[in-house]
Amino acid sequence: MLDDLLTQVGRDADAIPLSGPASARQRGRQRTRRQATISAALAVTLVAVGVGLALTRPHDDLDRTIAPTPSAPVLPEVGSPVELGARPTSVAQAAGDGKVFSAWQTPDGATFVNAVDLHTGAVLWTKPMETTGAVADVRLVPGAVVIIRDAPQGPGQGLTVSYADPATGQSRRQFRVKAGHEVSPAATVLVDRWDTGEVEAGSVATGAPAWSDTTNKTTRVISDGERLVQVTTDGRLLVRETGTGTLRRTITPALKPNEHGQSQFVIAGDRLFFDTVPCCDGAAYQIVSTDLATGDSSVVLSQGPERLVGMTACGDQRLCVLDDTPQVTAIDLGSKVRLWQSPAPESAGMISAIGDSTLITGGGPAVVLDGGGQPAFRAPDANVDWLDEDTVLMTPRLTAGTVTTVNIIDRKVTRLGEMPATIGNCVHTTDRLACPTATSLRLWSLTG
Amino acid sequence: MTTTDDFDNFYRDTSRRLARYAYGLTGDAAEAQDLVQEAYARAWQRWRRLAGYENPEAWLRLVVNRLAADGWRRLGVRRNRPAEAPATAPPPSEDTVLVVRAMQTLPAAHRRALALYYLLDRSVGEIAAETGASTGTVKSWLSRGRAGLAAALEPIAPKEATRDAR
């Protein structure tokens, strides 16, 4: 039904009359002329007031927008580009344990996976994969690299999850997962929640079921590695050991999660956080914090009628919550007091933190808020991620451009060099940046 | 082929998709119409550079994102409407009005993901590459966006499993 409705929206959008390219060109020329006029006027004005501003402007550039300038040197490459022959139809990468692992599908449907040494750039191994399917993700679990692909029949038909030896690329196990299932890859098992609510963990060693739960109908499975939380349809949280399925605790949280697994769940340390809307449109959303070790559970935030976008632990005993106001609210988990609220960019879709600093990103500008909720800096349309506790890495979005680091303590901006346009998400460590481009996989140094 | 021809071909190849996207984001045909023309006007200003981009269409969507988020038209920035302005859009169906109104209640990230997935047939991987998010995050946006839509449309679209991106 929803599919049909959205198809109808597309059809109605197709009936919107457009002015045509000539009109767009004319409007573009008008913009250029207008901007030229404004620039000339501004130049005169700025000369007049520039000296005064330099003397009186406080040295407070916390909220400045940082725009990299296009005059940096070329980013130093590590090793040689791994040529792909043709533009891959899908690609994903993951970095860890001194290597970057890449999986890609070629236009003729073949899929490959390789490992490159992050230090030298040397290709350690390259393996063709047994079956086809667009690459959806590459993940690392202890002792294995996991490649997740759409089923050979195409997206929406399920997934193929392959475990390989990170040292040699040797295939260890391949699982087929049906459409509508939720999977959680772990070191020794692949946990598969069926759309009917059963949970089965397949052993990576044997391929046979390691454990299963067909009694407690489950709407979500969330794992942080060795620990797995099953969210049941009646709102309980079952805490298990992921590898063995041993049940450690059953918790009834302060409020039930939303139906159909639509709450967002975040595990941080021993706490599990989720959002829920207890009743109706316009009701506040509630954030429930549950201690997975003791079972203590309480509501730490009630706010709305806006809706949650994301949340993250942001310092000792703190949770930062992004909603679609859009704003970020920091909560002290001990006292449940709101420490601060700060506006976020309209396009905000993701929130992450290192220490008590918070990074808000999305399809537009990115903002870093310091531990007091004050903007530490704002970046224009760029991909921004944490490099380390004090530094963020900015890479160009969609186009070739400059790779920049920004120290959020002293606001120092360092232009590292130019990189070409990418065709997928890059991955990085503190000293390396790996990206897929149209014809090759590239690896650069972030430390010169 | 001239630069103008290149641009005109690009416009003809991509403008319908951009209109779908802009309509999905704004829920207003006139606003979508205007955002599309503004995005192409900006594209023409820097066409030489843009033509060399790996994915100039994604750049256009970025412009539309920003203009839509800024409430560009509502702020009255729109002006100099050309004499050859297009006809008014025909009224959308009743269901479409309800759906686009419901989409406006969603967070921008969810709305954008739904528009890319359902109106432009982009895969989860492609949406992840375009937004800089992980595929898991995109799936979460789609899942929560669908749930939000279903809740807002409950009388006409009972909760149900739809295209599964999880």
CSV table of N, CA, C and O in Angstrom, one decimal, chain A residues 62 318 340 356-358 368-376 408 411:
chain,number,residue,atom,x,y,z
A,62,LEU,N,34.4,30.7,16.9
A,62,LEU,CA,33.9,29.3,17.2
A,62,LEU,C,32.9,28.8,16.2
A,62,LEU,O,32.9,27.7,15.9
A,318,ARG,N,26.7,10.7,30.1
A,318,ARG,CA,26.0,11.7,29.3
A,318,ARG,C,25.4,11.0,28.1
A,318,ARG,O,26.1,10.2,27.5
A,340,TRP,N,22.3,20.9,28.4
A,340,TRP,CA,22.2,22.0,27.4
A,340,TRP,C,21.4,21.6,26.2
A,340,TRP,O,21.2,20.4,26.0
A,356,ASP,N,33.4,14.3,25.2
A,356,ASP,CA,32.1,15.0,25.3
A,356,ASP,C,31.8,15.9,24.2
A,356,ASP,O,30.9,16.8,24.2
A,357,SER,N,32.7,15.8,23.1
A,357,SER,CA,32.4,16.6,21.9
A,357,SER,C,31.5,15.8,21.0
A,357,SER,O,31.6,14.6,20.8
A,358,THR,N,30.6,16.5,20.3
A,358,THR,CA,29.6,15.9,19.5
A,358,THR,C,29.6,16.3,18.0
A,358,THR,O,29.8,17.6,17.8
A,368,VAL,N,30.4,20.6,14.9
A,368,VAL,CA,30.9,20.0,16.1
A,368,VAL,C,30.5,20.9,17.3
A,368,VAL,O,30.7,22.1,17.3
A,369,LEU,N,29.9,20.3,18.3
A,369,LEU,CA,29.5,21.0,19.5
A,369,LEU,C,30.5,20.5,20.6
A,369,LEU,O,30.8,19.3,20.7
A,370,ASP,N,31.0,21.5,21.4
A,370,ASP,CA,31.9,21.1,22.4
A,370,ASP,C,31.1,20.6,23.6
A,370,ASP,O,29.9,20.5,23.6
A,371,GLY,N,31.8,20.3,24.7
A,371,GLY,CA,31.2,19.7,25.9
A,371,GLY,C,30.2,20.5,26.5
A,371,GLY,O,29.3,20.0,27.3
A,372,GLY,N,30.2,21.8,26.2
A,372,GLY,CA,29.2,22.7,26.8
A,372,GLY,C,28.0,23.0,25.8
A,372,GLY,O,27.2,23.9,26.1
A,373,GLY,N,28.1,22.3,24.6
A,373,GLY,CA,27.0,22.6,23.6
A,373,GLY,C,27.3,23.7,22.7
A,373,GLY,O,26.4,24.1,21.9
A,374,GLN,N,28.4,24.3,22.9
A,374,GLN,CA,28.8,25.5,22.0
A,374,GLN,C,29.4,25.0,20.7
A,374,GLN,O,30.1,24.0,20.7
A,375,PRO,N,29.0,25.6,19.5
A,375,PRO,CA,29.6,25.2,18.3
A,375,PRO,C,31.1,25.4,18.2
A,375,PRO,O,31.5,26.5,18.5
A,376,ALA,N,31.8,24.3,18.0
A,376,ALA,CA,33.3,24.5,17.9
A,376,ALA,C,33.7,24.8,16.5
A,376,ALA,O,34.6,25.5,16.3
A,408,ILE,N,39.8,20.7,16.9
A,408,ILE,CA,38.6,21.4,17.5
A,408,ILE,C,39.0,22.1,18.8
A,408,ILE,O,38.2,22.9,19.4
A,411,ARG,N,41.4,25.1,16.9
A,411,ARG,CA,40.7,25.6,15.6
A,411,ARG,C,41.7,25.6,14.5
A,411,ARG,O,41.5,26.2,13.5
